C-alpha positions as a Python dict, from the first residue, in 0.01 Angstrom:
ca = {
    (1, 'M'): (0, 0, 0),
    (2, 'M'): (134, 328, -60),
    (3, 'L'): (-12, 641, 104),
    (4, 'C'): (195, 961, 101),
    (5, 'E'): (60, 1182, 438),
    (6, 'S'): (400, 1370, 515),
    (7, 'K'): (555, 1627, 288),
    (8, 'E'): (900, 1461, 400),
    (9, 'E'): (743, 1126, 255),
    (10, 'R'): (646, 1256, -65),
    (11, 'R'): (939, 1374, -130),
    (12, 'D'): (1133, 1104, -36),
    (13, 'A'): (877, 902, -299),
    (14, 'Q'): (961, 1173, -543),
    (15, 'N'): (1333, 1154, -514),
    (16, 'L'): (1280, 789, -572),
    (17, 'F'): (1070, 836, -862),
    (18, 'H'): (1341, 988, -1005),
    (19, 'V'): (1642, 801, -918),
    (20, 'L'): (1486, 490, -1088),
    (21, 'T'): (1367, 630, -1410),
    (22, 'G'): (1658, 830, -1465),
    (23, 'T'): (1475, 1170, -1490),
    (24, 'I'): (1707, 1351, -1199),
    (25, 'L'): (2099, 1420, -1162),
    (26, 'V'): (2209, 1348, -841),
    (27, 'K'): (2476, 1420, -615),
    (28, 'A'): (2641, 1237, -428),
    (29, 'G'): (2643, 1306, -32),
    (30, 'R'): (2355, 1283, 266),
    (31, 'G'): (2023, 1178, 87),
    (32, 'Y'): (1911, 1277, -191),
    (33, 'H'): (2010, 1656, -350),
    (34, 'Q'): (1828, 1733, -649),
    (35, 'N'): (2085, 1894, -906),
    (36, 'K'): (1811, 1919, -1188),
    (37, 'T'): (1456, 1765, -1231),
    (38, 'M'): (1339, 1649, -1601),
    (39, 'R'): (973, 1726, -1659),
    (40, 'L'): (805, 1393, -1812),
    (41, 'E'): (686, 1346, -2158),
    (42, 'I'): (308, 1482, -2012),
    (43, 'S'): (145, 1772, -2201),
    (44, 'K'): (-109, 1952, -2060),
    (45, 'Q'): (-318, 1889, -2349),
    (46, 'Q'): (-308, 1503, -2238),
    (47, 'V'): (-473, 1606, -1926),
    (48, 'W'): (-737, 1826, -2078),
    (49, 'E'): (-824, 1526, -2370),
    (50, 'A'): (-804, 1286, -2068),
    (51, 'Y'): (-1067, 1485, -1894),
    (52, 'K'): (-1293, 1477, -2178),
    (53, 'K'): (-1285, 1134, -2231),
    (54, 'V'): (-1364, 1062, -1866),
    (55, 'K'): (-1637, 1295, -1810),
    (56, 'A'): (-1828, 1188, -2100),
    (57, 'N'): (-1866, 867, -1888),
    (58, 'Q'): (-1989, 1107, -1583),
    (59, 'G'): (-1981, 842, -1300),
    (60, 'T'): (-1939, 920, -913),
    (61, 'Y'): (-1706, 1009, -646),
    (62, 'G'): (-1458, 862, -513),
    (63, 'V'): (-1314, 813, -129),
    (64, 'D'): (-1285, 1224, -147),
    (65, 'G'): (-1652, 1381, -224),
    (66, 'V'): (-1618, 1516, -532),
    (67, 'N'): (-1842, 1493, -714),
    (68, 'W'): (-1861, 1675, -1155),
    (69, 'Q'): (-2048, 2001, -1033),
    (70, 'K'): (-1753, 2066, -748),
    (71, 'F'): (-1452, 1973, -933),
    (72, 'D'): (-1560, 2175, -1245),
    (73, 'K'): (-1589, 2467, -1044),
    (74, 'R'): (-1201, 2494, -969),
    (75, 'L'): (-1180, 2291, -1312),
    (76, 'K'): (-821, 2501, -1420),
    (77, 'Q'): (-682, 2457, -1066),
    (78, 'N'): (-724, 2111, -1077),
    (79, 'L'): (-611, 1978, -1386),
    (80, 'Y'): (-289, 2183, -1414),
    (81, 'T'): (-227, 2024, -1011),
    (82, 'L'): (-312, 1688, -1169),
    (83, 'W'): (-62, 1781, -1434),
    (84, 'N'): (189, 1967, -1258),
    (85, 'R'): (240, 1598, -1005),
    (86, 'L'): (213, 1393, -1302),
    (87, 'S'): (491, 1512, -1520),
    (88, 'S'): (688, 1540, -1172),
    (89, 'G'): (712, 1227, -1064),
    (90, 'S'): (507, 1366, -766),
    (91, 'Y'): (109, 1201, -858),
    (92, 'F'): (33, 958, -605),
    (93, 'P'): (-317, 807, -673),
    (94, 'Q'): (-560, 779, -317),
    (95, 'A'): (-775, 481, -220),
    (96, 'V'): (-1043, 420, -390),
    (97, 'R'): (-1385, 352, -259),
    (98, 'R'): (-1549, 0, -281),
    (99, 'V'): (-1900, -27, -390),
    (100, 'S'): (-2090, -349, -380),
    (101, 'I'): (-2309, -444, -630),
    (102, 'P'): (-2548, -688, -616),
    (103, 'K'): (-2518, -957, -899),
    (104, 'S'): (-2853, -1186, -1059),
    (105, 'N'): (-2752, -1498, -840),
    (106, 'G'): (-2804, -1291, -584),
    (107, 'G'): (-2487, -1236, -439),
    (108, 'T'): (-2250, -870, -487),
    (109, 'R'): (-1957, -736, -680),
    (110, 'G'): (-1704, -509, -547),
    (111, 'L'): (-1604, -213, -770),
    (112, 'G'): (-1317, 27, -695),
    (113, 'I'): (-1424, 365, -794),
    (114, 'P'): (-1121, 589, -804),
    (115, 'T'): (-1136, 985, -736),
    (116, 'L'): (-1221, 1189, -1033),
    (117, 'T'): (-888, 1328, -1034),
    (118, 'D'): (-756, 963, -953),
    (119, 'R'): (-946, 842, -1282),
    (120, 'I'): (-816, 1165, -1541),
    (121, 'A'): (-502, 1038, -1456),
    (122, 'Q'): (-586, 684, -1524),
    (123, 'E'): (-628, 796, -1868),
    (124, 'V'): (-385, 982, -1912),
    (125, 'L'): (-156, 712, -1831),
    (126, 'R'): (-353, 478, -2043),
    (127, 'S'): (-369, 663, -2356),
    (128, 'I'): (53, 620, -2330),
    (129, 'L'): (60, 247, -2239),
    (130, 'A'): (-234, 139, -2485),
    (131, 'P'): (25, 224, -2847),
    (132, 'Y'): (242, -22, -2711),
    (133, 'V'): (52, -331, -2605),
    (134, 'E'): (-322, -300, -2829),
    (135, 'P'): (-97, -439, -3117),
    (136, 'R'): (46, -697, -2934),
    (137, 'F'): (-288, -848, -2856),
    (138, 'H'): (-388, -1145, -3040),
    (139, 'V'): (-686, -1122, -3323),
    (140, 'N'): (-928, -1342, -3085),
    (141, 'S'): (-886, -1115, -2880),
    (142, 'Y'): (-1217, -861, -2860),
    (143, 'A'): (-1223, -623, -2520),
    (144, 'Y'): (-1150, -275, -2508),
    (145, 'Q'): (-983, -273, -2795),
    (146, 'A'): (-1110, 12, -3041),
    (147, 'G'): (-1293, -143, -3344),
    (148, 'K'): (-1376, -494, -3177),
    (149, 'N'): (-1670, -561, -3012),
    (150, 'A'): (-1887, -863, -2857),
    (151, 'H'): (-2077, -924, -3167),
    (152, 'Q'): (-1790, -968, -3329),
    (153, 'A'): (-1673, -1199, -3052),
    (154, 'I'): (-1998, -1418, -3084),
    (155, 'G'): (-2074, -1434, -3411),
    (156, 'E'): (-1701, -1616, -3492),
    (157, 'C'): (-1832, -1877, -3198),
    (158, 'R'): (-2165, -1889, -3368),
    (159, 'Y'): (-1941, -1985, -3701),
    (160, 'R'): (-1690, -2179, -3535),
    (161, 'T'): (-1929, -2406, -3291),
    (162, 'N'): (-2107, -2546, -3623),
    (163, 'Y'): (-1745, -2609, -3741),
    (164, 'Y'): (-1539, -2805, -3465),
    (165, 'S'): (-1745, -3079, -3214),
    (166, 'W'): (-1588, -2957, -2851),
    (167, 'V'): (-1638, -2659, -2692),
    (168, 'I'): (-1444, -2568, -2337),
    (169, 'D'): (-1616, -2313, -2152),
    (170, 'L'): (-1370, -2134, -1928),
    (171, 'D'): (-1468, -1977, -1569),
    (172, 'I'): (-1194, -1779, -1431),
    (173, 'K'): (-1264, -1762, -1034),
    (174, 'G'): (-1269, -1418, -926),
    (175, 'Y'): (-1005, -1316, -1217),
    (176, 'F'): (-1042, -910, -1144),
    (177, 'D'): (-955, -952, -794),
    (178, 'N'): (-657, -1175, -839),
    (179, 'I'): (-431, -1094, -1112),
    (180, 'P'): (-104, -1129, -903),
    (181, 'H'): (102, -780, -934),
    (182, 'D'): (396, -841, -899),
    (183, 'K'): (354, -1127, -1239),
    (184, 'L'): (142, -809, -1370),
    (185, 'M'): (366, -581, -1316),
    (186, 'Q'): (714, -825, -1580),
    (187, 'A'): (408, -803, -1827),
    (188, 'V'): (411, -412, -1843),
    (189, 'K'): (779, -376, -1798),
    (190, 'H'): (837, -669, -2054),
    (191, 'Y'): (609, -441, -2330),
    (192, 'C'): (625, -85, -2239),
    (193, 'P'): (981, 84, -2199),
    (194, 'I'): (893, 386, -2048),
    (195, 'K'): (995, 332, -1693),
    (196, 'W'): (839, 609, -1468),
    (197, 'M'): (477, 442, -1598),
    (198, 'W'): (628, 117, -1444),
    (199, 'L'): (614, 327, -1091),
    (200, 'Y'): (311, 509, -1156),
    (201, 'I'): (134, 198, -1255),
    (202, 'E'): (271, -2, -934),
    (203, 'R'): (109, 325, -741),
    (204, 'I'): (-201, 262, -852),
    (205, 'L'): (-212, -75, -802),
    (206, 'Q'): (-110, -72, -433),
    (207, 'S'): (-368, 214, -353),
    (208, 'P'): (-562, 91, -36),
    (209, 'V'): (-978, 6, -79),
    (210, 'Q'): (-1146, 239, 124),
    (211, 'M'): (-1465, -14, 298),
    (212, 'E'): (-1792, 62, 293),
    (213, 'D'): (-1782, 128, 692),
    (214, 'G'): (-1461, 383, 621),
    (215, 'T'): (-1220, 147, 670),
    (216, 'L'): (-864, 125, 528),
    (217, 'Q'): (-742, -214, 360),
    (218, 'P'): (-405, -263, 121),
    (219, 'T'): (-470, -384, -198),
    (220, 'L'): (-202, -673, -236),
    (221, 'K'): (-293, -846, -557),
    (222, 'G'): (-595, -805, -801),
    (223, 'V'): (-697, -481, -1023),
    (224, 'P'): (-1002, -275, -921),
    (225, 'Q'): (-1345, -277, -1117),
    (226, 'G'): (-1372, 77, -1207),
    (227, 'G'): (-1014, 252, -1299),
    (228, 'V'): (-1022, 335, -1590),
    (229, 'V'): (-673, 128, -1665),
    (230, 'S'): (-783, -132, -1474),
    (231, 'P'): (-940, -289, -1853),
    (232, 'L'): (-616, -189, -2042),
    (233, 'L'): (-437, -429, -1767),
    (234, 'S'): (-647, -730, -1698),
    (235, 'N'): (-628, -788, -2066),
    (236, 'L'): (-250, -745, -2102),
    (237, 'Y'): (-205, -981, -1803),
    (238, 'L'): (-498, -1289, -2003),
    (239, 'H'): (-277, -1185, -2348),
    (240, 'V'): (18, -1305, -2188),
    (241, 'V'): (-142, -1558, -1976),
    (242, 'F'): (-319, -1700, -2196),
    (243, 'D'): (-374, -1597, -2549),
    (244, 'A'): (43, -1575, -2650),
    (245, 'W'): (81, -1868, -2484),
    (246, 'I'): (-175, -2150, -2602),
    (247, 'G'): (-57, -2078, -2895),
    (248, 'K'): (276, -2205, -2834),
    (249, 'T'): (125, -2517, -2644),
    (250, 'V'): (-151, -2638, -2873),
    (251, 'K'): (50, -2794, -3166),
    (252, 'S'): (-279, -2946, -3361),
    (253, 'K'): (-596, -2771, -3507),
    (254, 'F'): (-778, -2550, -3246),
    (255, 'N'): (-943, -2157, -3198),
    (256, 'F'): (-1117, -1918, -2956),
    (257, 'E'): (-1286, -1632, -2864),
    (258, 'R'): (-1195, -1401, -2533),
    (259, 'Y'): (-1359, -1071, -2453),
    (260, 'A'): (-1181, -989, -2169),
    (261, 'D'): (-1216, -1256, -1887),
    (262, 'D'): (-1496, -1471, -2122),
    (263, 'I'): (-1340, -1768, -2268),
    (264, 'I'): (-1460, -2032, -2562),
    (265, 'I'): (-1196, -2298, -2684),
    (266, 'H'): (-1314, -2466, -2981),
    (267, 'C'): (-1147, -2809, -3061),
    (268, 'S'): (-1104, -3082, -3302),
    (269, 'S'): (-1202, -3412, -3040),
    (270, 'Y'): (-1215, -3492, -2613),
    (271, 'A'): (-842, -3642, -2629),
    (272, 'Q'): (-795, -3268, -2718),
    (273, 'S'): (-1004, -3068, -2531),
    (274, 'A'): (-952, -3278, -2233),
    (275, 'F'): (-515, -3203, -2304),
    (276, 'V'): (-573, -2821, -2341),
    (277, 'L'): (-806, -2790, -2058),
    (278, 'R'): (-542, -3031, -1858),
    (279, 'S'): (-239, -2739, -1957),
    (280, 'L'): (-459, -2435, -1899),
    (281, 'E'): (-560, -2543, -1538),
    (282, 'Q'): (-142, -2580, -1465),
    (283, 'R'): (-82, -2257, -1624),
    (284, 'F'): (-328, -2035, -1457),
    (285, 'N'): (-239, -2234, -1132),
    (286, 'E'): (117, -2085, -1224),
    (287, 'C'): (7, -1732, -1283),
    (288, 'G'): (-174, -1717, -983),
    (289, 'L'): (-556, -1791, -1093),
    (290, 'E'): (-726, -2046, -1056),
    (291, 'L'): (-1017, -2215, -1272),
    (292, 'H'): (-1393, -2243, -1174),
    (293, 'P'): (-1413, -2610, -1055),
    (294, 'E'): (-1825, -2650, -1128),
    (295, 'K'): (-1883, -2305, -1393),
    (296, 'T'): (-1551, -2479, -1670),
    (297, 'K'): (-1640, -2750, -1915),
    (298, 'I'): (-1620, -2932, -2162),
    (299, 'V'): (-1927, -2946, -2454),
    (300, 'C'): (-1951, -3222, -2737),
    (301, 'T'): (-2154, -3005, -3000),
    (302, 'E'): (-2265, -3316, -3210),
    (303, 'K'): (-2349, -3478, -2945),
    (304, 'Q'): (-2611, -3225, -2844),
    (305, 'K'): (-2689, -3247, -3214),
    (306, 'E'): (-2791, -3592, -3185),
    (307, 'K'): (-2984, -3522, -2828),
    (308, 'R'): (-3176, -3237, -2997),
    (309, 'K'): (-3278, -3495, -3269),
    (310, 'E'): (-3400, -3764, -3032),
    (311, 'G'): (-3604, -3469, -2801),
    (312, 'E'): (-3335, -3484, -2568),
    (313, 'S'): (-3255, -3215, -2298),
    (314, 'V'): (-2910, -3085, -2438),
    (315, 'E'): (-2621, -2942, -2228),
    (316, 'V'): (-2587, -2562, -2320),
    (317, 'F'): (-2353, -2269, -2259),
    (318, 'D'): (-2314, -1912, -2254),
    (319, 'F'): (-2093, -1625, -2360),
    (320, 'L'): (-2130, -1334, -2326),
    (321, 'G'): (-2471, -1291, -2223),
    (322, 'Y'): (-2605, -1516, -2561),
    (323, 'R'): (-2680, -1931, -2507),
    (324, 'F'): (-2549, -2173, -2781),
    (325, 'Q'): (-2762, -2442, -2810),
    (326, 'P'): (-2900, -2660, -3170),
    (327, 'H'): (-3177, -2497, -3360),
    (328, 'W'): (-3294, -2604, -3641),
    (329, 'F'): (-3323, -2388, -3986),
    (330, 'K'): (-3481, -2427, -4324),
    (331, 'T'): (-3184, -2406, -4607),
    (332, 'K'): (-3236, -2445, -4957),
    (333, 'E'): (-3020, -2736, -5080),
    (334, 'K'): (-3107, -2984, -4734),
    (335, 'G'): (-3392, -2854, -4573),
    (336, 'D'): (-3437, -2837, -4223),
    (337, 'K'): (-3113, -2827, -4087),
    (338, 'L'): (-2965, -2830, -3694),
    (339, 'L'): (-2737, -2568, -3689),
    (340, 'Y'): (-2608, -2376, -3312),
    (341, 'D'): (-2694, -2059, -3300),
    (342, 'A'): (-2683, -1771, -2977),
    (343, 'R'): (-3018, -1635, -2870),
    (344, 'V'): (-3007, -1396, -2514),
    (345, 'S'): (-2961, -1598, -2238),
    (346, 'P'): (-3227, -1745, -1984),
    (347, 'K'): (-2981, -1549, -1705),
    (348, 'A'): (-3015, -1202, -1919),
    (349, 'M'): (-3374, -1237, -2042),
    (350, 'Q'): (-3395, -1260, -1614),
    (351, 'K'): (-3171, -938, -1542),
    (352, 'M'): (-3368, -723, -1765),
    (353, 'I'): (-3670, -834, -1598),
    (354, 'Q'): (-3583, -750, -1312),
    (355, 'I'): (-3458, -376, -1436),
    (356, 'L'): (-3777, -316, -1530),
    (357, 'K'): (-3955, -463, -1205),
    (358, 'Y'): (-3767, -214, -1041),
    (359, 'H'): (-3826, 83, -1225),
    (360, 'N'): (-4195, 35, -1134),
    (361, 'L'): (-4338, 196, -1422),
    (362, 'H'): (-4727, 96, -1308),
    (363, 'K'): (-4631, 385, -970),
    (364, 'R'): (-4539, 665, -1241),
    (365, 'K'): (-4738, 921, -1280),
    (366, 'Q'): (-4644, 1061, -1620),
    (367, 'N'): (-4771, 1048, -1957),
    (368, 'I'): (-4723, 767, -2214),
    (369, 'Q'): (-4484, 988, -2439),
    (370, 'A'): (-4274, 1125, -2086),
    (371, 'L'): (-4206, 731, -1990),
    (372, 'A'): (-4158, 580, -2366),
    (373, 'K'): (-3858, 928, -2328),
    (374, 'E'): (-3749, 760, -1985),
    (375, 'L'): (-3732, 350, -2080),
    (376, 'N'): (-3640, 427, -2469),
    (377, 'P'): (-3273, 420, -2431),
    (378, 'I'): (-3294, 99, -2165),
    (379, 'L'): (-3460, -63, -2451),
    (380, 'R'): (-3248, 59, -2714),
    (381, 'G'): (-2963, -54, -2592),
    (382, 'W'): (-3124, -422, -2509),
    (383, 'I'): (-3266, -376, -2831),
    (384, 'N'): (-2887, -367, -2973),
    (385, 'Y'): (-2696, -580, -2814),
    (386, 'Y'): (-2940, -887, -2781),
    (387, 'G'): (-3118, -881, -3116),
    (388, 'A'): (-2766, -870, -3274),
    (389, 'F'): (-2831, -1288, -3295),
    (390, 'G'): (-3182, -1437, -3267),
    (391, 'K'): (-3376, -1147, -3245),
    (392, 'Q'): (-3665, -1368, -3205),
    (393, 'A'): (-3598, -1493, -2861),
    (394, 'L'): (-3648, -1123, -2787),
    (395, 'N'): (-4045, -1161, -2808),
    (396, 'K'): (-4050, -1302, -2418),
    (397, 'L'): (-3906, -972, -2281),
    (398, 'Y'): (-4160, -714, -2537),
    (399, 'V'): (-4517, -965, -2379),
    (400, 'H'): (-4340, -866, -2077),
    (401, 'I'): (-4255, -488, -2134),
    (402, 'N'): (-4611, -463, -2251),
    (403, 'Q'): (-4767, -575, -1990),
    (404, 'R'): (-4616, -354, -1771),
    (405, 'L'): (-4753, -112, -1946),
    (406, 'V'): (-5086, -199, -1954),
    (407, 'K'): (-5026, -204, -1553),
    (408, 'W'): (-4947, 131, -1579),
    (409, 'C'): (-5238, 187, -1765),
    (410, 'K'): (-5442, 35, -1475),
    (411, 'W'): (-5310, 203, -1243),
    (412, 'N'): (-5349, 635, -1443),
    (413, 'Y'): (-5633, 570, -1570),
    (414, 'R'): (-5859, 348, -1352),
    (415, 'K'): (-5935, 62, -1620),
    (416, 'F'): (-5943, -266, -1576),
    (417, 'K'): (-5733, -531, -1772),
    (418, 'L'): (-5934, -525, -2118),
    (419, 'E'): (-5985, -170, -2110),
    (420, 'A'): (-5615, -103, -2040),
    (421, 'I'): (-5542, -375, -2346),
    (422, 'S'): (-5774, -128, -2591),
    (423, 'W'): (-5651, 182, -2424),
    (424, 'L'): (-5248, 110, -2503),
    (425, 'K'): (-5353, -110, -2855),
    (426, 'Q'): (-5547, 202, -2929),
    (427, 'K'): (-5160, 396, -2886),
    (428, 'W'): (-4954, 132, -3088),
    (429, 'K'): (-5203, 227, -3367),
    (430, 'E'): (-5140, 595, -3371),
    (431, 'M'): (-4786, 574, -3253),
    (432, 'P'): (-4602, 249, -3378),
    (433, 'Y'): (-4261, 383, -3356),
    (434, 'L'): (-4318, 547, -2949),
    (435, 'F'): (-4154, 254, -2817),
    (436, 'A'): (-3820, 47, -2904),
    (437, 'H'): (-3985, -234, -2891),
    (438, 'W'): (-4336, -175, -3083),
    (439, 'Q'): (-4059, -125, -3396),
    (440, 'Q'): (-3969, -507, -3356),
    (441, 'T'): (-4280, -689, -3437),
    (442, 'S'): (-4567, -630, -3647),
    (443, 'W'): (-4814, -773, -3360),
    (444, 'F'): (-4928, -648, -3042),
    (445, 'A'): (-4909, -914, -2788),
    (446, 'I'): (-4989, -920, -2467),
    (447, 'M'): (-5045, -1216, -2297),
}
């Protein structure tokens, strides 16, 4: 944990920073004598661009309680102070604020929220580090890179699942919380030659966590989910641990898709799948990580197709919010054919329904146009993501939304259910583009 509370501690750490990075001239004698300080290659323009990018994402305050309104009141001074500290080696991040958010399985996931100043600093560092590491990333790595996205990973998985007969669904146990700092720093130093970047990354990794009861806990491993530079660092570590390693280890024909810590591997046989999985278990253990024994599995796609033909239940796997399983398709050449397809997973569907319940639409005292204005950004996000493949599977969601709208109509206009349905159908005829999901179907389903 690196907290420089006093001026003396900050000065000593700053002097050490310059000595290690070769940005200071030192005279022999007691302590460090600063003969000449060299500014690091960080410009005011870089800080300004980082500020604009971080602010565009909004986000909440950190341990200092400073939100964007407070930060912008002293914007010029805040940005100058940050630039001065970054460029002189005297920047030290504050603790990150821990926030627990609920997971769909009933547990919680911890986020580490840096201060606004620290987020801007991390964006500066990320923009400098990215050109050194991103060009080295594997073509099958799709997360956190310009020009790549989750839909590309899902599309490739969909195609390859019908080409290869075996799939390994990997699940890394608590990946972000268990990345070992020493091994991560080895990766950073291997790809990035900037020595002062090494020390700043170490300071960020070692920032303590302020728990929800106000106590501070040291950070011994892991990268905070919520940090601006964390996605790049976590992506880099899995590039070293998995992407760059597996191609050298597995000689026979295989393929994979990786989006952050979500990984699907395609193999040609069970023997190959078993070998790859055993090798990965050993590799991950050597690198301070662990595969989840219950969630990691091998699936024979050809066997599942045969089961589907016989009407038996099939083994499925999920990837990036989509469920992969065999479905019947009509083809011109061969008639009906069983192919693996991606459709919104039950887990993702349930999460969307829970979000709708959380909004309590039926209690909103507003007209239907205002309600649509509030809902549509959420609905468009769901439709754009989960409607890219197997969009017919979203009909269940559309029915649920319409049921919520019927309930809203009953509460606000004191109507019986059939009256509410009739009123809502009339609105749909008058304004078929009012709600985003109304545009996705020619029928108006209310069950």
